[in-house]
C-alpha positions as semicolon CSV with decimal commas, in nm:
position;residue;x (nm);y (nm);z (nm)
1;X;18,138;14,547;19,235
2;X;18,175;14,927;19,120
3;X;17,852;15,112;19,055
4;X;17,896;15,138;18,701
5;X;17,965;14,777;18,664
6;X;17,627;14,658;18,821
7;X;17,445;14,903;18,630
8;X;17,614;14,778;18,296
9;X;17,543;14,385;18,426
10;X;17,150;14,519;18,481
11;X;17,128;14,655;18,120
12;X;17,255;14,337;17,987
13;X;17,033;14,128;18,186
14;X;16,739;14,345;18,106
15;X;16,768;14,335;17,754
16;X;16,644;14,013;17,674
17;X;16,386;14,061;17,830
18;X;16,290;14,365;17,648
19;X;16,348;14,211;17,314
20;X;16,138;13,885;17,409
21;X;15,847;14,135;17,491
22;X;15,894;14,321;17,174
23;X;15,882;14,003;16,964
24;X;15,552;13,882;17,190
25;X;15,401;14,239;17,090
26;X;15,513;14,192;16,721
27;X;15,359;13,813;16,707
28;X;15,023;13,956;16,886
29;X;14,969;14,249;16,609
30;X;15,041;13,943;16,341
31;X;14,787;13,787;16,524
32;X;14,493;14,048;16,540
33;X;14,546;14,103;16,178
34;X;14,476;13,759;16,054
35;X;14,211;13,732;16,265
36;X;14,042;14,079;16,137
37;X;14,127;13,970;15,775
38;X;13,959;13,625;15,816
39;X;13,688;13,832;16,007
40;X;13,610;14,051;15,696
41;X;13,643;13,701;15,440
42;X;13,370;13,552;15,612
43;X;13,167;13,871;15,575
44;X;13,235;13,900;15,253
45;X;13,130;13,499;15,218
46;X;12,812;13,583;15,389
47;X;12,694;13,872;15,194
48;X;12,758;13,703;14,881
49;X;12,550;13,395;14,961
50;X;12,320;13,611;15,074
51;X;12,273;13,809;14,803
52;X;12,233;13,476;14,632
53;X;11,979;13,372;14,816
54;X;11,809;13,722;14,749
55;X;11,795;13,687;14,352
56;X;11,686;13,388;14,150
57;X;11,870;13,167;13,928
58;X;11,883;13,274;13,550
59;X;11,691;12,977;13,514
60;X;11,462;13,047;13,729
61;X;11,387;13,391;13,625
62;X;11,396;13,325;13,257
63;X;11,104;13,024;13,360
64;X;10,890;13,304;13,481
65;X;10,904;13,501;13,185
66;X;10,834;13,237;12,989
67;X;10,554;13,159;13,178
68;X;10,435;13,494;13,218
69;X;10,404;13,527;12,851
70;X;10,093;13,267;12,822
71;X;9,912;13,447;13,138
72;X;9,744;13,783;13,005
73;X;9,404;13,847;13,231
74;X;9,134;14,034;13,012
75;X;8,848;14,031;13,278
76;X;8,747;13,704;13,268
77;X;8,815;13,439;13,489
78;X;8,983;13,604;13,764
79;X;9,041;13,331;14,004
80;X;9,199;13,121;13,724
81;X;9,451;13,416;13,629
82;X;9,509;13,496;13,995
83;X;9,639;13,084;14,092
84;X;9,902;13,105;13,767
85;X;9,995;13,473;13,855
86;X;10,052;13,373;14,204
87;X;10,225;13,036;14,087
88;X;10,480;13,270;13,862
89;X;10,522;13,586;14,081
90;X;10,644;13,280;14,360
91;X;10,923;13,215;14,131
92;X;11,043;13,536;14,170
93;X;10,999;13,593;14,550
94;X;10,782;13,871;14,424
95;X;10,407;13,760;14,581
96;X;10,431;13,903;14,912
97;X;10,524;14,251;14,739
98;X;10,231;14,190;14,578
99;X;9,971;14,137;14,824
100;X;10,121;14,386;15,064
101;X;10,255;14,129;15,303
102;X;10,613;14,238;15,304
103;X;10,680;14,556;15,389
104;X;10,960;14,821;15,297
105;X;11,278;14,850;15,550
106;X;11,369;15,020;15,780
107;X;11,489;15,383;15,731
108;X;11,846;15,280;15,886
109;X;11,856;14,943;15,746
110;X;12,182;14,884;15,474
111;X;12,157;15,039;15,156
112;X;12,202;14,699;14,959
113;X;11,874;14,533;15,136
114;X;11,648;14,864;15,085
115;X;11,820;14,836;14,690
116;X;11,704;14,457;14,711
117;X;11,336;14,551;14,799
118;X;11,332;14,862;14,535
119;X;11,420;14,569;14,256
120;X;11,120;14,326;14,389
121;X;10,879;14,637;14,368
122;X;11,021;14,709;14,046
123;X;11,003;14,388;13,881
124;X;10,649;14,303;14,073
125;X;10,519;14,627;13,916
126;X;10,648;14,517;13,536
127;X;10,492;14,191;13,590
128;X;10,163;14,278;13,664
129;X;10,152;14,551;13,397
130;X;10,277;14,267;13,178
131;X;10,003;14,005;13,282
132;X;9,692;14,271;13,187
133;X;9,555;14,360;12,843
134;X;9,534;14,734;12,754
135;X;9,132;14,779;12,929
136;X;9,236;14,624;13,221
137;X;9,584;14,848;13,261
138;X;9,390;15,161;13,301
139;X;9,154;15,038;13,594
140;X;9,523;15,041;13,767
141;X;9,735;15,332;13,571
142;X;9,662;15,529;13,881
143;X;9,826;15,315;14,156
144;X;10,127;15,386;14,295
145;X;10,229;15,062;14,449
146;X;10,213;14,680;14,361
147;X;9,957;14,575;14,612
148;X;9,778;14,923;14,536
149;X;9,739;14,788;14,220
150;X;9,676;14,431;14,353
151;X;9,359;14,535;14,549
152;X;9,210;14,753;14,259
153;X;9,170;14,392;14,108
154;X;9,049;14,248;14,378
155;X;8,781;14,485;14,464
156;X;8,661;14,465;14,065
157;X;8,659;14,162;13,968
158;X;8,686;13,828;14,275
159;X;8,300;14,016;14,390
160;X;8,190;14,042;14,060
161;X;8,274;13,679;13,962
162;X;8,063;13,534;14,269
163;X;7,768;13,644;14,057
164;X;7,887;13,528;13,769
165;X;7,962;13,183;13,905
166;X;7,586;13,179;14,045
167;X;7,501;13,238;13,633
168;X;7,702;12,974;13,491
169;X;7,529;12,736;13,814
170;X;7,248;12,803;13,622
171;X;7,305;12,698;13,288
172;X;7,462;12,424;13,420
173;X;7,142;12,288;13,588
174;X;6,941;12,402;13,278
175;X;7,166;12,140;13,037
176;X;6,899;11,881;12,924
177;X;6,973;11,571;12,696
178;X;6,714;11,527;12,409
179;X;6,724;11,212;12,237
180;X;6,758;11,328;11,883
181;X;7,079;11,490;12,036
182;X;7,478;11,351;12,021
183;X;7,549;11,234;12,315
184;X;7,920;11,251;12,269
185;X;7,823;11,649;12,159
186;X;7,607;11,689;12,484
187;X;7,817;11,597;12,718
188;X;8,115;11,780;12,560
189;X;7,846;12,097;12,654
190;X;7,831;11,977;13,025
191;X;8,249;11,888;13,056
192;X;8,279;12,250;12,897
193;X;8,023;12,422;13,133
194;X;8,196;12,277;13,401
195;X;8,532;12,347;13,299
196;X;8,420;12,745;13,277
197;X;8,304;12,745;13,644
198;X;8,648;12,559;13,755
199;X;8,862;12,890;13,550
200;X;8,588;13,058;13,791
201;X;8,775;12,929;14,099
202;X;8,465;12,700;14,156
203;X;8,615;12,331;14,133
204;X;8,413;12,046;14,087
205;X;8,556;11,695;14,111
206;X;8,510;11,408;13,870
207;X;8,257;11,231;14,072
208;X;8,036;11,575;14,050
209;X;8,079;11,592;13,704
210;X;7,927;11,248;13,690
211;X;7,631;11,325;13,916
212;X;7,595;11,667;13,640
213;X;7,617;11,445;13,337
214;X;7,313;11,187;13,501
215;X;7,116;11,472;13,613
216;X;7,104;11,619;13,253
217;X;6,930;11,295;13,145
218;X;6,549;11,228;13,113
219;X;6,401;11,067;13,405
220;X;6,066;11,054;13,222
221;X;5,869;10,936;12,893
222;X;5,981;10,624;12,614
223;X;6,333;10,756;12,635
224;X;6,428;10,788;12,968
225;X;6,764;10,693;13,138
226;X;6,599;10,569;13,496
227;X;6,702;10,183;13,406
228;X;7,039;10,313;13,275
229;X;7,102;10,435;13,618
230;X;6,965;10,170;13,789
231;X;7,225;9,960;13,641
232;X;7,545;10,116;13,678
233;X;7,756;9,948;13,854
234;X;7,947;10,204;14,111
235;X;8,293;10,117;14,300
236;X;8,265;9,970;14,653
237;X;8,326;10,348;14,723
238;X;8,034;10,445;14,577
239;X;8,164;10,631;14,268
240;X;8,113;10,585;13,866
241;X;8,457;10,670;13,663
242;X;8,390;10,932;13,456
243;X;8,562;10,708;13,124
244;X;8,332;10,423;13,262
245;X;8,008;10,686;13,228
246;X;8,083;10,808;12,889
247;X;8,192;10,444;12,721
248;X;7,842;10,335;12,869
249;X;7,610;10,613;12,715
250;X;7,855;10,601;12,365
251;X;7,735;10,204;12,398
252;X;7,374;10,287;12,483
253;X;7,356;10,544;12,225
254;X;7,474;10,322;11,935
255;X;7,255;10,040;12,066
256;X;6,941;10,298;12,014
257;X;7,080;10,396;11,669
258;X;7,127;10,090;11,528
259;X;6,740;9,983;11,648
260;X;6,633;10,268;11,456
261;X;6,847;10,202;11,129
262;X;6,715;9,836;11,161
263;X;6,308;9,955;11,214
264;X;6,394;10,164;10,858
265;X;6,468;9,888;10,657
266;X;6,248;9,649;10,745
267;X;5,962;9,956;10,667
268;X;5,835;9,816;10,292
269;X;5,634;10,040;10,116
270;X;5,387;9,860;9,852
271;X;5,240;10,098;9,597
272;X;5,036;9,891;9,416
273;X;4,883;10,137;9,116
274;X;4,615;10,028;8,983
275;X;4,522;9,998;8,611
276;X;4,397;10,317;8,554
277;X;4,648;10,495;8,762
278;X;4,391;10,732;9,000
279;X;4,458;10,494;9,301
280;X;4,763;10,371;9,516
281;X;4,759;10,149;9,851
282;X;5,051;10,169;10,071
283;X;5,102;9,867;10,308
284;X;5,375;9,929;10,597
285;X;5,563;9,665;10,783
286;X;5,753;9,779;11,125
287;X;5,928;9,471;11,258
């Protein structure tokens, strides 16, 4: 075979096999692309469920407002405000900002999650400027920070409760029942004493508030309560019902009452005058 005829037979044998490498390189780029634009779907999937997952429903955040409206702390009863604050600042993924538990990013971190941590510090700063009346606002005016702030309440007011718990301890212990009290008004005084040291962050359970209300009776002299207590009738674990406690005195208190109205009327006084009118007797009859 001439020269030029084998070299015209090797060009026609090599060209399919340059086309079917051609359309392999062709399906291979189709391939990589797809792959990179699924590749950059499922990041965009990602960062929008996480960025989801990052802010709160509206729901959600219009709950906290709502509730963050009824919780203004004045200096009183610190430990109550701090359990609803904490309850509400939850709903917002805001409490660790506030106690200084999470801390800022990174320096190289991505600009949306340092943007996503400016926001919490943002809205955890509004909502504790929210929560405090005008006095307490300028104990913190100075702070830069959430938890800054966070710890200037702290240090004033959780210490300086303690001693005001030991007070109210006091005046607890100090409630005594007279008998020309109300009963129903007395213990009212006890539940409400009791209720003051519980906003106080010192809880006391219904059994204790039983033991209180029997301890603030008279153990001595006609009108003590010794027998009354004697005869209660406690649950095989050992405990009186608080309802059960208060229907029994109510009882015990009307029985006395109506002893009393009956000792009245049967009291006859007798004024026998005599003629002249300078003398009276009085006879009295006590059944």
């Amino acid at each position: 075979m001439p020269q030029e005829d084998r070299e015209a037979h090797q060009e026609q044998s090599n060209e399919p096999i340059s086309l079917h490498s051609q359309s392999m390189s062709m399906s291979l780029e189709s391939l990589v692309a797809m792959l990179e634009s699924q590749r950059n779907d499922i990041k965009q999937l990602q960062h929008s469920a996480d960025k989801s997952r990052a802010l709160p429903a509206r729901s959600t955040e219009s709950e906290a407002k709502d509730l963050l409206r009824k919780v203004k702390f004045n200096g009183k009863h610190f430990s109550a405000f701090k359990i609803k604050f904490q309850n509400i600042c939850q709903l917002r993924h805001i409490w660790d900002i506030i106690t200084g538990a999470e801390l800022p990013p990174d320096n190289d971190c991505p600009d949306e999650e340092m943007y996503a941590y400016e926001d919490k510090v943002t809205l955890a700063k509004s909502y504790l400027q929210t929560s405090l009346s005008n006095d307490v606002f300028d104990m913190i005016r100075e702070d830069n920070t959430p938890s800054e702030m966070w710890k200037t309440l702290i240090a004033n007011f959780e210490t300086k409760e303690w001693s005001n718990t030991i007070y109210v301890l006091r005046r607890l212990c100090n409630l005594r029942y007279e008998p020309k009290m109300d009963m129903l008004k007395h213990i009212g005084k006890v539940r409400a004493t009791i209720r003051e040291l519980s906003d106080m962050g010192k809880a006391i359970s219904e059994q204790e508030t039983v033991e209180w209300i029997l301890i603030s009776l008279p153990d001595s002299g006609p009108d003590n309560y010794t027998s009354f207590i004697n005869h209660l009738k406690p649950t095989p674990q050992h405990e009186i019902k608080l309802k059960t406690l208060i229907s029994a005195l109510l009882n015990k208190e009307e029985k006395r009452n109506e002893r009393h109205r009956t000792a009245v009327q049967n009291v006859h006084v007798i004024w026998i005058s005599s003629a002249s009118g300078k003398s009276t007797t009085t006879q009295l009859r006590v059944k």
